[in-house]
Amino acid sequence: MKDLLKICRRYIMTAILTVCLVLGMNILFFFVYLVRENMYKADESYYSWRIARLSESLVWDGDEYALSAEAAEQIDANYAFAMLIDQQGSVVWSRNLPDEIPLSYSLSDIASMTRWYLKDYPVKVWEHPDGLFVIAGAKDSLAKYDMAINVSTLKSLPAYFGAYLLCNLLMVIFLSVFFGSRLYTSMKTIAGGIENLHYQKPLNLPERGATATLARKLNDASILLFRQKLALDKRDNARTEWISGVSHDIRTPLSLIMGHADSLEKNPSLDSEGQKEAASIRENSVQIRNLIADLNLTSKLEYGSYPLRPAACSPAALIRSLAAWHINNGLPESFQLEIDISPEMEGVTIQADADLLSRAFRNLTGNSIRHNPQGCLIRIQAALASGMAVLRFSDTGSGIPVSVIKTLYRPASSPAAGDTPAPRSGAKQIPHTGPHVMGLRIVKQIVEAHGGRLEFELQKDVCHSIKISLPV
């Protein structure tokens, strides 16, 4: 949810920044407009100066009014017409004067046209020694408005302008927070649905608002995942039940085979060759029995149906019991078992199922014995490191090839006999081909069931040491 709050805060800040930028652009354009108007006013003063100059260019030569050639050219190029009104209100001189323009004016006429228009012509008036010099622009070329502003209003304009900006800013913040909170509410529901997807249960998110489509898709996806989970659970249960049923059905005839083979092996009337064959039948029957037990165990561990019985136990004591078990069961003379337990491990206890851990340890030492018929040194070390009980099983035999280790990280859907290693959690799964790793798979499952980690320490693509880390 922290990420969602971060997104909403970023959304609100972006909205505020965007509106502030828009408001700033409006203010900028307003000031540009004012500057342009001021420039126009400056140009108007120049305009007045030109009228004054044109007025000065009109002089009485004794017989009539004469206009300089330059002034006449300016009037023809830039204005509609020009005229001179004497003190009596009569037009005494004109240039380009339209027919619709009167030739006589009263004081009110002059006041009106000075303030507004003369026959829709915008006019400017300048004082002349003989009256008023009038010059007119083209129709619809200039808009004239009568505008008066109270001085107190002008003085209070900065305060009003500041209040205007403040109100706009507060409104922007309010709207951004309002819509941001609505977005957060909608997205919070979606985020909660996404977080709950891993439970693989149907969601019931409200399908309304801006996130209606996304909520509907999440609801559909949760239903699909729930159905897939039911199908997988059904398949896994069927697989587990099938393994249990087959194991149960095999166990009875297998016990009979083992019993008869043991009787034949001990039968004095049977020759040595026959006794040897009976012994072989018994040994292979024992191996089949162990494989069936391993198959049941790995199936239960894989689906979490094995009842762990955690209790305080000492790893050092388990290792010593393992050594005693091998000695009591007749460790071949070509093998040597060496134990190295650090002093700090003597008082360390862990919460674990002692029987399961002992089974995992026996699998590791059993692998060393089974895969090195020529004999080797088996070393078991125990030490405390970074709050973990670290157990290292190694031997001087042929080692475990990388291909065998990779097999351990393939799907466990078709485990089979044999002993071989395992990689770390998160390894990529590949199709099941190559050597079987039932024994090491069980070791990996037992270690991970106790919250531990199984690692293979490689030297030139061969593993001679397996490291088990268990939480203390």
Short mmCIF file of C-alpha atoms in Angstrom, two decimals:
data_model
loop_
_atom_site.label_atom_id
_atom_site.label_comp_id
_atom_site.label_asym_id
_atom_site.label_seq_id
_atom_site.Cartn_x
_atom_site.Cartn_y
_atom_site.Cartn_z
CA MET A 1 0.00 0.00 0.00
CA LYS A 2 2.98 2.34 0.47
CA ASP A 3 3.61 2.22 -3.27
CA LEU A 4 -0.05 3.12 -3.86
CA LEU A 5 0.21 6.12 -1.53
CA LYS A 6 3.36 7.17 -3.35
CA ILE A 7 1.55 6.98 -6.70
CA CYS A 8 -1.39 9.04 -5.40
CA ARG A 9 0.91 11.66 -3.86
CA ARG A 10 2.72 11.91 -7.16
CA TYR A 11 -0.61 12.22 -8.95
CA ILE A 12 -1.74 15.06 -6.64
CA MET A 13 1.56 16.91 -6.93
CA THR A 14 1.50 16.53 -10.72
CA ALA A 15 -2.04 17.89 -10.87
CA ILE A 16 -1.14 20.87 -8.67
CA LEU A 17 2.00 21.57 -10.68
CA THR A 18 0.09 21.32 -13.96
CA VAL A 19 -2.62 23.76 -12.89
CA CYS A 20 -0.04 26.12 -11.40
CA LEU A 21 1.83 26.10 -14.69
CA VAL A 22 -1.42 26.85 -16.55
CA LEU A 23 -2.20 29.64 -14.11
CA GLY A 24 1.32 30.99 -14.50
CA MET A 25 0.96 30.97 -18.28
CA ASN A 26 -2.31 32.90 -17.97
CA ILE A 27 -0.63 35.50 -15.79
CA LEU A 28 2.25 35.71 -18.23
CA PHE A 29 -0.09 36.26 -21.17
CA PHE A 30 -1.95 38.89 -19.12
CA PHE A 31 1.25 40.83 -18.53
CA VAL A 32 2.23 40.42 -22.17
CA TYR A 33 -1.14 41.91 -23.06
CA LEU A 34 -0.54 44.84 -20.72
CA VAL A 35 2.91 45.42 -22.19
CA ARG A 36 1.45 45.30 -25.68
CA GLU A 37 -1.21 47.83 -24.67
CA ASN A 38 1.44 50.08 -23.21
CA MET A 39 3.35 49.81 -26.45
CA TYR A 40 0.15 50.71 -28.28
CA LYS A 41 -0.26 53.73 -26.02
CA ALA A 42 3.32 54.71 -26.77
CA ASP A 43 2.57 54.30 -30.43
CA GLU A 44 -0.57 56.40 -29.93
CA SER A 45 1.54 59.20 -28.52
CA TYR A 46 3.62 58.98 -31.65
CA TYR A 47 0.32 58.93 -33.52
CA SER A 48 -0.59 62.19 -31.78
CA TRP A 49 2.81 63.58 -32.58
CA ARG A 50 2.21 62.81 -36.26
CA ILE A 51 -1.17 64.55 -36.09
CA ALA A 52 0.53 67.52 -34.52
CA ARG A 53 3.11 67.50 -37.28
CA LEU A 54 0.44 67.16 -39.93
CA SER A 55 -1.43 70.04 -38.32
CA GLU A 56 1.73 72.14 -38.40
CA SER A 57 2.19 71.27 -42.07
CA LEU A 58 -1.14 72.97 -42.92
CA VAL A 59 -0.51 76.73 -43.29
CA TRP A 60 -2.38 79.73 -44.74
CA ASP A 61 -0.44 81.28 -47.63
CA GLY A 62 -2.66 84.41 -47.95
CA ASP A 63 -5.12 83.00 -50.48
CA GLU A 64 -5.76 79.44 -49.29
CA TYR A 65 -4.54 76.67 -46.99
CA ALA A 66 -1.54 74.76 -48.32
CA LEU A 67 -0.32 71.32 -47.15
CA SER A 68 3.22 70.18 -47.64
CA ALA A 69 3.79 67.34 -50.12
CA GLU A 70 5.16 65.07 -47.40
CA ALA A 71 2.12 65.63 -45.18
CA ALA A 72 -0.24 65.05 -48.13
CA GLU A 73 1.51 61.76 -48.87
CA GLN A 74 1.15 60.69 -45.21
CA ILE A 75 -2.57 61.47 -45.20
CA ASP A 76 -3.21 59.63 -48.47
CA ALA A 77 -1.27 56.58 -47.30
CA ASN A 78 -2.44 56.22 -43.71
CA TYR A 79 -5.78 57.99 -43.22
CA ALA A 80 -9.23 58.15 -44.70
CA PHE A 81 -9.44 61.94 -44.77
CA ALA A 82 -8.38 65.17 -43.03
CA MET A 83 -10.06 68.56 -42.52
CA LEU A 84 -9.74 71.88 -40.71
CA ILE A 85 -12.71 73.34 -38.80
CA ASP A 86 -12.59 77.08 -38.02
CA GLN A 87 -13.77 78.78 -34.86
CA GLN A 88 -17.33 79.04 -36.26
CA GLY A 89 -17.57 75.29 -36.87
CA SER A 90 -17.22 75.41 -40.66
CA VAL A 91 -14.87 73.23 -42.68
CA VAL A 92 -12.41 75.60 -44.27
CA TRP A 93 -10.02 72.94 -45.63
CA SER A 94 -10.22 69.25 -46.37
CA ARG A 95 -8.45 66.41 -48.13
CA ASN A 96 -10.14 63.24 -49.40
CA LEU A 97 -13.34 64.30 -47.59
CA PRO A 98 -16.24 61.87 -48.30
CA ASP A 99 -19.60 63.27 -49.33
CA GLU A 100 -21.29 61.93 -46.21
CA ILE A 101 -19.19 64.11 -43.94
CA PRO A 102 -20.91 67.38 -42.92
CA LEU A 103 -19.22 70.73 -43.63
CA SER A 104 -20.53 72.51 -40.53
CA TYR A 105 -20.36 71.45 -36.83
CA SER A 106 -21.69 72.65 -33.51
CA LEU A 107 -19.85 72.39 -30.24
CA SER A 108 -21.82 69.24 -29.32
CA ASP A 109 -20.95 67.68 -32.68
CA ILE A 110 -17.29 68.34 -32.10
CA ALA A 111 -17.47 66.96 -28.55
CA SER A 112 -19.25 63.83 -29.75
CA MET A 113 -16.92 63.03 -32.61
CA THR A 114 -13.88 63.70 -30.45
CA ARG A 115 -15.11 61.19 -27.91
CA TRP A 116 -16.69 58.65 -30.26
CA TYR A 117 -16.97 58.56 -34.07
CA LEU A 118 -17.84 60.78 -36.99
CA LYS A 119 -20.14 58.85 -39.32
CA ASP A 120 -18.42 55.61 -38.09
CA TYR A 121 -15.00 57.06 -38.81
CA PRO A 122 -12.66 57.06 -35.79
CA VAL A 123 -11.26 60.59 -35.64
CA LYS A 124 -8.49 62.42 -33.85
CA VAL A 125 -8.57 66.17 -33.21
CA TRP A 126 -5.59 68.48 -32.83
CA GLU A 127 -5.48 72.17 -32.06
CA HIS A 128 -4.62 74.39 -35.06
CA PRO A 129 -3.93 78.15 -35.01
CA ASP A 130 -7.09 78.63 -37.10
CA GLY A 131 -9.33 76.08 -35.41
CA LEU A 132 -9.32 72.28 -35.05
CA PHE A 133 -7.32 69.94 -37.25
CA VAL A 134 -9.27 66.65 -37.68
CA ILE A 135 -7.90 63.45 -39.12
CA ALA A 136 -9.89 60.21 -39.53
CA GLY A 137 -8.95 56.60 -39.82
CA ALA A 138 -10.77 54.01 -41.93
CA LYS A 139 -14.07 52.64 -40.71
CA ASP A 140 -13.84 49.64 -38.32
CA SER A 141 -10.12 50.24 -37.83
CA LEU A 142 -10.29 51.39 -34.21
CA ALA A 143 -12.61 50.57 -31.29
CA LYS A 144 -13.32 53.44 -28.92
CA TYR A 145 -14.84 52.90 -25.44
CA ASP A 146 -15.58 55.27 -22.62
CA MET A 147 -13.99 53.86 -19.52
CA ALA A 148 -13.52 55.36 -16.06
CA ILE A 149 -11.98 53.58 -13.07
CA ASN A 150 -12.30 54.72 -9.50
CA VAL A 151 -8.92 55.58 -7.96
CA SER A 152 -9.67 53.53 -4.84
CA THR A 153 -10.35 50.54 -7.10
CA LEU A 154 -6.97 50.97 -8.75
CA LYS A 155 -5.28 51.15 -5.35
CA SER A 156 -6.97 47.95 -4.14
CA LEU A 157 -6.19 46.08 -7.38
CA PRO A 158 -2.97 44.41 -6.03
CA ALA A 159 -4.88 43.04 -3.02
CA TYR A 160 -7.65 41.73 -5.23
CA PHE A 161 -5.10 40.21 -7.57
CA GLY A 162 -3.34 38.45 -4.65
CA ALA A 163 -6.66 37.15 -3.32
CA TYR A 164 -7.48 35.95 -6.84
CA LEU A 165 -4.24 33.97 -7.04
CA LEU A 166 -4.66 32.55 -3.53
CA CYS A 167 -8.24 31.42 -4.18
CA ASN A 168 -7.18 29.79 -7.43
CA LEU A 169 -4.32 28.00 -5.71
CA LEU A 170 -6.53 26.77 -2.86
CA MET A 171 -9.13 25.57 -5.34
CA VAL A 172 -6.45 23.72 -7.31
CA ILE A 173 -5.12 22.03 -4.16
CA PHE A 174 -8.62 21.10 -2.99
CA LEU A 175 -9.65 19.63 -6.35
CA SER A 176 -6.34 17.76 -6.71
CA VAL A 177 -6.62 16.26 -3.22
CA PHE A 178 -10.30 15.46 -3.74
CA PHE A 179 -9.80 13.64 -7.03
CA GLY A 180 -6.54 12.11 -5.76
CA SER A 181 -8.32 10.67 -2.72
CA ARG A 182 -11.03 9.24 -4.97
CA LEU A 183 -8.35 7.69 -7.15
CA TYR A 184 -6.62 6.32 -4.04
CA THR A 185 -9.86 4.74 -2.83
CA SER A 186 -10.42 3.05 -6.18
CA MET A 187 -6.81 1.94 -6.53
CA LYS A 188 -6.68 0.74 -2.92
CA THR A 189 -9.42 -1.76 -3.71
CA ILE A 190 -7.56 -2.90 -6.83
CA ALA A 191 -4.24 -3.15 -4.96
CA GLY A 192 -5.90 -5.18 -2.21
CA GLY A 193 -7.32 -7.52 -4.85
CA ILE A 194 -3.90 -7.98 -6.44
CA GLU A 195 -2.35 -8.73 -3.05
CA ASN A 196 -5.06 -11.31 -2.35
CA LEU A 197 -4.59 -13.09 -5.67
CA HIS A 198 -1.90 -15.33 -4.19
CA TYR A 199 -4.54 -16.87 -1.92
CA GLN A 200 -6.15 -18.20 -5.13
CA LYS A 201 -9.65 -17.46 -3.90
CA PRO A 202 -12.38 -15.75 -5.95
CA LEU A 203 -12.38 -11.97 -5.52
CA ASN A 204 -15.48 -9.82 -5.35
CA LEU A 205 -14.15 -6.34 -6.15
CA PRO A 206 -16.79 -3.63 -6.84
CA GLU A 207 -16.93 -3.04 -10.60
CA ARG A 208 -17.63 0.68 -10.70
CA GLY A 209 -15.87 3.96 -11.27
CA ALA A 210 -12.67 4.53 -13.25
CA THR A 211 -11.29 1.10 -12.28
CA ALA A 212 -14.39 -0.90 -13.22
CA THR A 213 -12.72 -2.66 -16.16
CA LEU A 214 -9.60 -3.51 -14.15
CA ALA A 215 -11.71 -4.80 -11.23
CA ARG A 216 -13.73 -7.00 -13.56
CA LYS A 217 -10.57 -8.49 -15.08
CA LEU A 218 -9.14 -9.15 -11.62
CA ASN A 219 -12.36 -10.86 -10.57
CA ASP A 220 -12.23 -13.03 -13.69
CA ALA A 221 -8.55 -13.83 -13.14
CA SER A 222 -9.20 -14.84 -9.52
CA ILE A 223 -11.98 -17.21 -10.60
CA LEU A 224 -9.65 -18.73 -13.21
CA LEU A 225 -6.87 -19.17 -10.64
CA PHE A 226 -9.31 -20.71 -8.16
CA ARG A 227 -10.47 -23.23 -10.74
CA GLN A 228 -6.88 -24.07 -11.65
CA LYS A 229 -6.07 -24.56 -7.97
CA LEU A 230 -9.01 -26.94 -7.56
CA ALA A 231 -7.89 -28.89 -10.63
CA LEU A 232 -4.28 -29.07 -9.38
CA ASP A 233 -5.37 -30.10 -5.88
CA LYS A 234 -7.58 -32.79 -7.37
CA ARG A 235 -4.71 -34.09 -9.50
CA ASP A 236 -2.23 -34.00 -6.61
CA ASN A 237 -4.63 -35.77 -4.27
CA ALA A 238 -5.26 -38.43 -6.91
CA ARG A 239 -1.49 -38.85 -7.38
CA THR A 240 -0.86 -39.14 -3.63
CA GLU A 241 -3.71 -41.59 -3.17
CA TRP A 242 -2.48 -43.65 -6.12
CA ILE A 243 1.05 -43.82 -4.68
CA SER A 244 -0.31 -44.79 -1.26
CA GLY A 245 -2.59 -47.44 -2.78
CA VAL A 246 0.12 -48.95 -4.95
CA SER A 247 2.56 -48.94 -2.02
CA HIS A 248 0.02 -50.70 0.17
CA ASP A 249 -0.75 -53.28 -2.52
CA ILE A 250 2.95 -53.99 -3.11
CA ARG A 251 3.87 -54.21 0.55
CA THR A 252 2.06 -57.51 1.25
CA PRO A 253 3.45 -59.59 -1.65
CA LEU A 254 6.85 -57.97 -1.10
CA SER A 255 6.85 -59.10 2.52
CA LEU A 256 6.07 -62.66 1.39
CA ILE A 257 8.91 -62.54 -1.16
CA MET A 258 11.33 -61.28 1.49
CA GLY A 259 10.21 -63.94 3.96
CA HIS A 260 10.58 -66.79 1.47
CA ALA A 261 13.92 -65.45 0.26
CA ASP A 262 15.20 -65.26 3.84
CA SER A 263 14.04 -68.84 4.47
CA LEU A 264 15.73 -70.08 1.31
CA GLU A 265 18.93 -68.22 2.18
CA LYS A 266 19.06 -69.94 5.56
CA ASN A 267 17.93 -73.36 4.27
CA PRO A 268 20.90 -75.76 4.78
CA SER A 269 19.58 -78.15 2.15
CA LEU A 270 20.06 -75.48 -0.53
CA ASP A 271 23.44 -75.32 -2.22
CA SER A 272 25.63 -72.19 -1.93
CA GLU A 273 24.59 -70.92 -5.36
CA GLY A 274 20.94 -71.15 -4.47
CA GLN A 275 21.53 -69.45 -1.12
CA LYS A 276 23.38 -66.66 -2.92
CA GLU A 277 20.45 -66.16 -5.29
CA ALA A 278 18.02 -66.14 -2.40
CA ALA A 279 20.18 -63.53 -0.64
CA SER A 280 20.13 -61.43 -3.81
CA ILE A 281 16.32 -61.66 -3.93
CA ARG A 282 16.10 -60.63 -0.29
CA GLU A 283 18.52 -57.68 -0.71
CA ASN A 284 16.71 -56.40 -3.81
CA SER A 285 13.36 -56.82 -2.07
CA VAL A 286 14.69 -54.70 0.81
CA GLN A 287 15.78 -52.09 -1.71
CA ILE A 288 12.30 -52.10 -3.28
CA ARG A 289 10.74 -51.74 0.16
CA ASN A 290 13.01 -48.77 0.93
CA LEU A 291 12.20 -47.18 -2.42
CA ILE A 292 8.49 -47.52 -1.75
CA ALA A 293 8.98 -45.88 1.65
CA ASP A 294 11.02 -43.10 0.03
CA LEU A 295 8.35 -42.62 -2.62
CA ASN A 296 5.66 -42.22 0.03
CA LEU A 297 7.84 -39.90 2.08
CA THR A 298 8.83 -37.60 -0.80
CA SER A 299 5.20 -37.45 -1.95
CA LYS A 300 4.03 -36.37 1.51
CA LEU A 301 6.86 -33.87 1.92
CA GLU A 302 6.20 -32.40 -1.50
CA TYR A 303 2.56 -31.64 -0.72
CA GLY A 304 3.07 -30.76 2.94
CA SER A 305 1.02 -33.67 4.22
CA TYR A 306 3.79 -35.21 6.33
CA PRO A 307 3.14 -34.49 10.03
CA LEU A 308 6.31 -32.83 11.32
CA ARG A 309 6.96 -33.29 15.02
CA PRO A 310 9.37 -30.48 15.87
CA ALA A 311 11.09 -30.58 19.22
CA ALA A 312 14.32 -29.28 20.70
CA CYS A 313 17.19 -31.48 19.50
CA SER A 314 20.95 -31.22 19.31
CA PRO A 315 22.60 -31.42 15.85
CA ALA A 316 25.80 -32.65 17.54
CA ALA A 317 23.88 -35.49 19.19
CA LEU A 318 22.22 -36.40 15.88
CA ILE A 319 25.62 -36.61 14.17
CA ARG A 320 27.04 -38.84 16.91
CA SER A 321 23.94 -41.07 16.69
CA LEU A 322 24.49 -41.28 12.93
CA ALA A 323 28.10 -42.42 13.44
CA ALA A 324 26.97 -45.02 15.99
CA TRP A 325 24.28 -46.27 13.60
CA HIS A 326 26.84 -46.86 10.83
CA ILE A 327 29.22 -48.64 13.20
CA ASN A 328 26.47 -50.83 14.61
CA ASN A 329 25.24 -51.71 11.12
CA GLY A 330 28.69 -52.70 9.97
CA LEU A 331 30.53 -49.94 8.15
CA PRO A 332 32.70 -51.57 5.44
CA GLU A 333 36.41 -51.65 6.24
CA SER A 334 37.25 -49.62 3.10
CA PHE A 335 35.37 -46.63 4.56
CA GLN A 336 36.43 -44.29 7.33
CA LEU A 337 34.02 -41.97 9.15
CA GLU A 338 35.43 -38.75 10.64
CA ILE A 339 33.41 -36.34 12.80
CA ASP A 340 34.46 -32.74 13.55
CA ILE A 341 32.10 -30.86 15.86
CA SER A 342 33.14 -27.36 16.95
CA PRO A 343 32.94 -26.57 20.71
CA GLU A 344 30.21 -23.91 20.28
CA MET A 345 27.92 -26.51 18.64
CA GLU A 346 27.82 -28.66 21.78
CA GLY A 347 25.18 -26.59 23.49
CA VAL A 348 23.20 -25.62 20.39
CA THR A 349 19.66 -26.92 19.96
CA ILE A 350 17.25 -26.52 17.07
CA GLN A 351 13.51 -27.08 16.67
CA ALA A 352 13.29 -30.06 14.33
CA ASP A 353 11.88 -33.52 13.74
CA ALA A 354 14.84 -35.60 14.89
CA ASP A 355 13.74 -38.75 13.04
CA LEU A 356 13.42 -36.89 9.73
CA LEU A 357 16.78 -35.15 10.08
CA SER A 358 18.43 -38.45 10.96
CA ARG A 359 16.86 -39.93 7.83
CA ALA A 360 18.33 -37.08 5.74
CA PHE A 361 21.78 -37.51 7.28
CA ARG A 362 21.72 -41.30 6.67
CA ASN A 363 20.79 -40.66 3.03
CA LEU A 364 23.86 -38.45 2.57
CA THR A 365 26.32 -40.85 4.19
CA GLY A 366 24.58 -43.77 2.48
CA ASN A 367 25.14 -42.11 -0.89
CA SER A 368 28.85 -41.82 -0.17
CA ILE A 369 29.01 -45.54 0.67
CA ARG A 370 26.80 -46.71 -2.18
CA HIS A 371 28.46 -44.69 -4.97
CA ASN A 372 32.06 -45.35 -3.90
CA PRO A 373 32.46 -49.16 -3.78
CA GLN A 374 36.24 -48.76 -3.68
CA GLY A 375 35.95 -46.98 -0.32
CA CYS A 376 36.64 -43.41 0.82
CA LEU A 377 36.88 -41.09 3.80
CA ILE A 378 33.53 -39.67 4.91
CA ARG A 379 33.79 -36.45 6.92
CA ILE A 380 30.97 -34.73 8.84
CA GLN A 381 31.61 -31.23 10.21
CA ALA A 382 29.35 -29.10 12.40
CA ALA A 383 29.86 -25.43 13.29
CA LEU A 384 27.91 -22.30 14.16
CA ALA A 385 27.95 -19.47 11.59
CA SER A 386 25.80 -16.32 11.35
CA GLY A 387 23.18 -17.71 13.71
CA MET A 388 22.84 -20.93 11.68
CA ALA A 389 23.85 -24.48 12.47
CA VAL A 390 26.03 -25.40 9.48
CA LEU A 391 26.57 -29.11 8.78
CA ARG A 392 28.92 -30.16 6.00
CA PHE A 393 28.94 -33.72 4.58
CA SER A 394 31.91 -34.52 2.34
CA ASP A 395 33.87 -37.51 1.08
CA THR A 396 37.02 -38.27 -0.87
CA GLY A 397 35.20 -40.43 -3.41
CA SER A 398 34.24 -39.80 -7.01
CA GLY A 399 31.91 -36.93 -6.12
CA ILE A 400 28.57 -35.87 -7.58
CA PRO A 401 28.56 -34.67 -11.22
CA VAL A 402 26.79 -31.42 -12.15
CA SER A 403 24.36 -33.37 -14.35
CA VAL A 404 23.15 -35.23 -11.25
CA ILE A 405 22.75 -32.00 -9.30
CA LYS A 406 20.70 -30.47 -12.12
CA THR A 407 18.39 -33.47 -12.08
CA LEU A 408 17.42 -32.67 -8.50
CA TYR A 409 15.93 -29.38 -9.61
CA ARG A 410 13.72 -30.93 -12.23
CA PRO A 411 10.03 -31.54 -11.51
CA ALA A 412 9.47 -34.12 -8.82
CA SER A 413 6.46 -35.53 -10.65
CA SER A 414 8.36 -38.64 -11.68
CA PRO A 415 10.87 -39.40 -8.91
CA ALA A 416 12.57 -42.71 -9.04
CA ALA A 417 15.20 -44.74 -7.36
CA GLY A 418 18.77 -43.87 -6.76
CA ASP A 419 20.71 -41.27 -4.91
CA THR A 420 21.86 -37.98 -6.21
CA PRO A 421 22.14 -34.29 -5.35
CA ALA A 422 20.08 -31.16 -5.37
CA PRO A 423 20.45 -27.42 -6.30
CA ARG A 424 19.22 -24.37 -4.52
CA SER A 425 15.69 -23.05 -4.36
CA GLY A 426 14.65 -21.00 -7.38
CA ALA A 427 16.53 -23.13 -9.92
CA LYS A 428 14.93 -23.50 -13.31
CA GLN A 429 12.99 -26.74 -13.78
CA ILE A 430 13.66 -28.79 -16.90
CA PRO A 431 12.15 -31.97 -18.32
CA HIS A 432 12.96 -35.17 -16.38
CA THR A 433 15.77 -37.06 -18.10
CA GLY A 434 19.03 -38.51 -16.83
CA PRO A 435 19.88 -39.90 -13.36
CA HIS A 436 17.35 -40.33 -10.57
CA VAL A 437 17.79 -38.49 -7.30
CA MET A 438 15.21 -39.90 -4.88
CA GLY A 439 17.58 -39.98 -1.89
CA LEU A 440 18.86 -36.44 -2.36
CA ARG A 441 15.40 -35.16 -3.20
CA ILE A 442 14.23 -36.41 0.19
CA VAL A 443 17.23 -34.70 1.84
CA LYS A 444 16.37 -31.42 0.12
CA GLN A 445 12.70 -31.66 1.08
CA ILE A 446 13.48 -32.46 4.72
CA VAL A 447 15.96 -29.58 5.02
CA GLU A 448 13.56 -27.10 3.40
CA ALA A 449 10.67 -28.35 5.56
CA HIS A 450 12.76 -27.25 8.57
CA GLY A 451 13.41 -23.81 7.06
CA GLY A 452 16.98 -24.70 6.12
CA ARG A 453 19.03 -24.48 2.97
CA LEU A 454 20.86 -27.19 1.00
CA GLU A 455 23.92 -26.18 -1.04
CA PHE A 456 26.36 -28.07 -3.25
CA GLU A 457 29.96 -26.90 -3.12
CA LEU A 458 31.51 -27.59 -6.51
CA GLN A 459 35.11 -28.09 -7.53
CA LYS A 460 35.70 -28.43 -11.27
CA ASP A 461 32.07 -29.36 -11.99
CA VAL A 462 32.08 -32.09 -9.33
CA CYS A 463 30.58 -31.86 -5.85
CA HIS A 464 32.53 -33.41 -2.97
CA SER A 465 30.81 -31.46 -0.21
CA ILE A 466 27.16 -30.79 0.66
CA LYS A 467 26.36 -27.96 3.07
CA ILE A 468 23.20 -27.90 5.20
CA SER A 469 22.26 -24.67 7.05
CA LEU A 470 19.55 -24.94 9.71
CA PRO A 471 18.12 -22.02 11.74
CA VAL A 472 19.01 -22.11 15.42
#
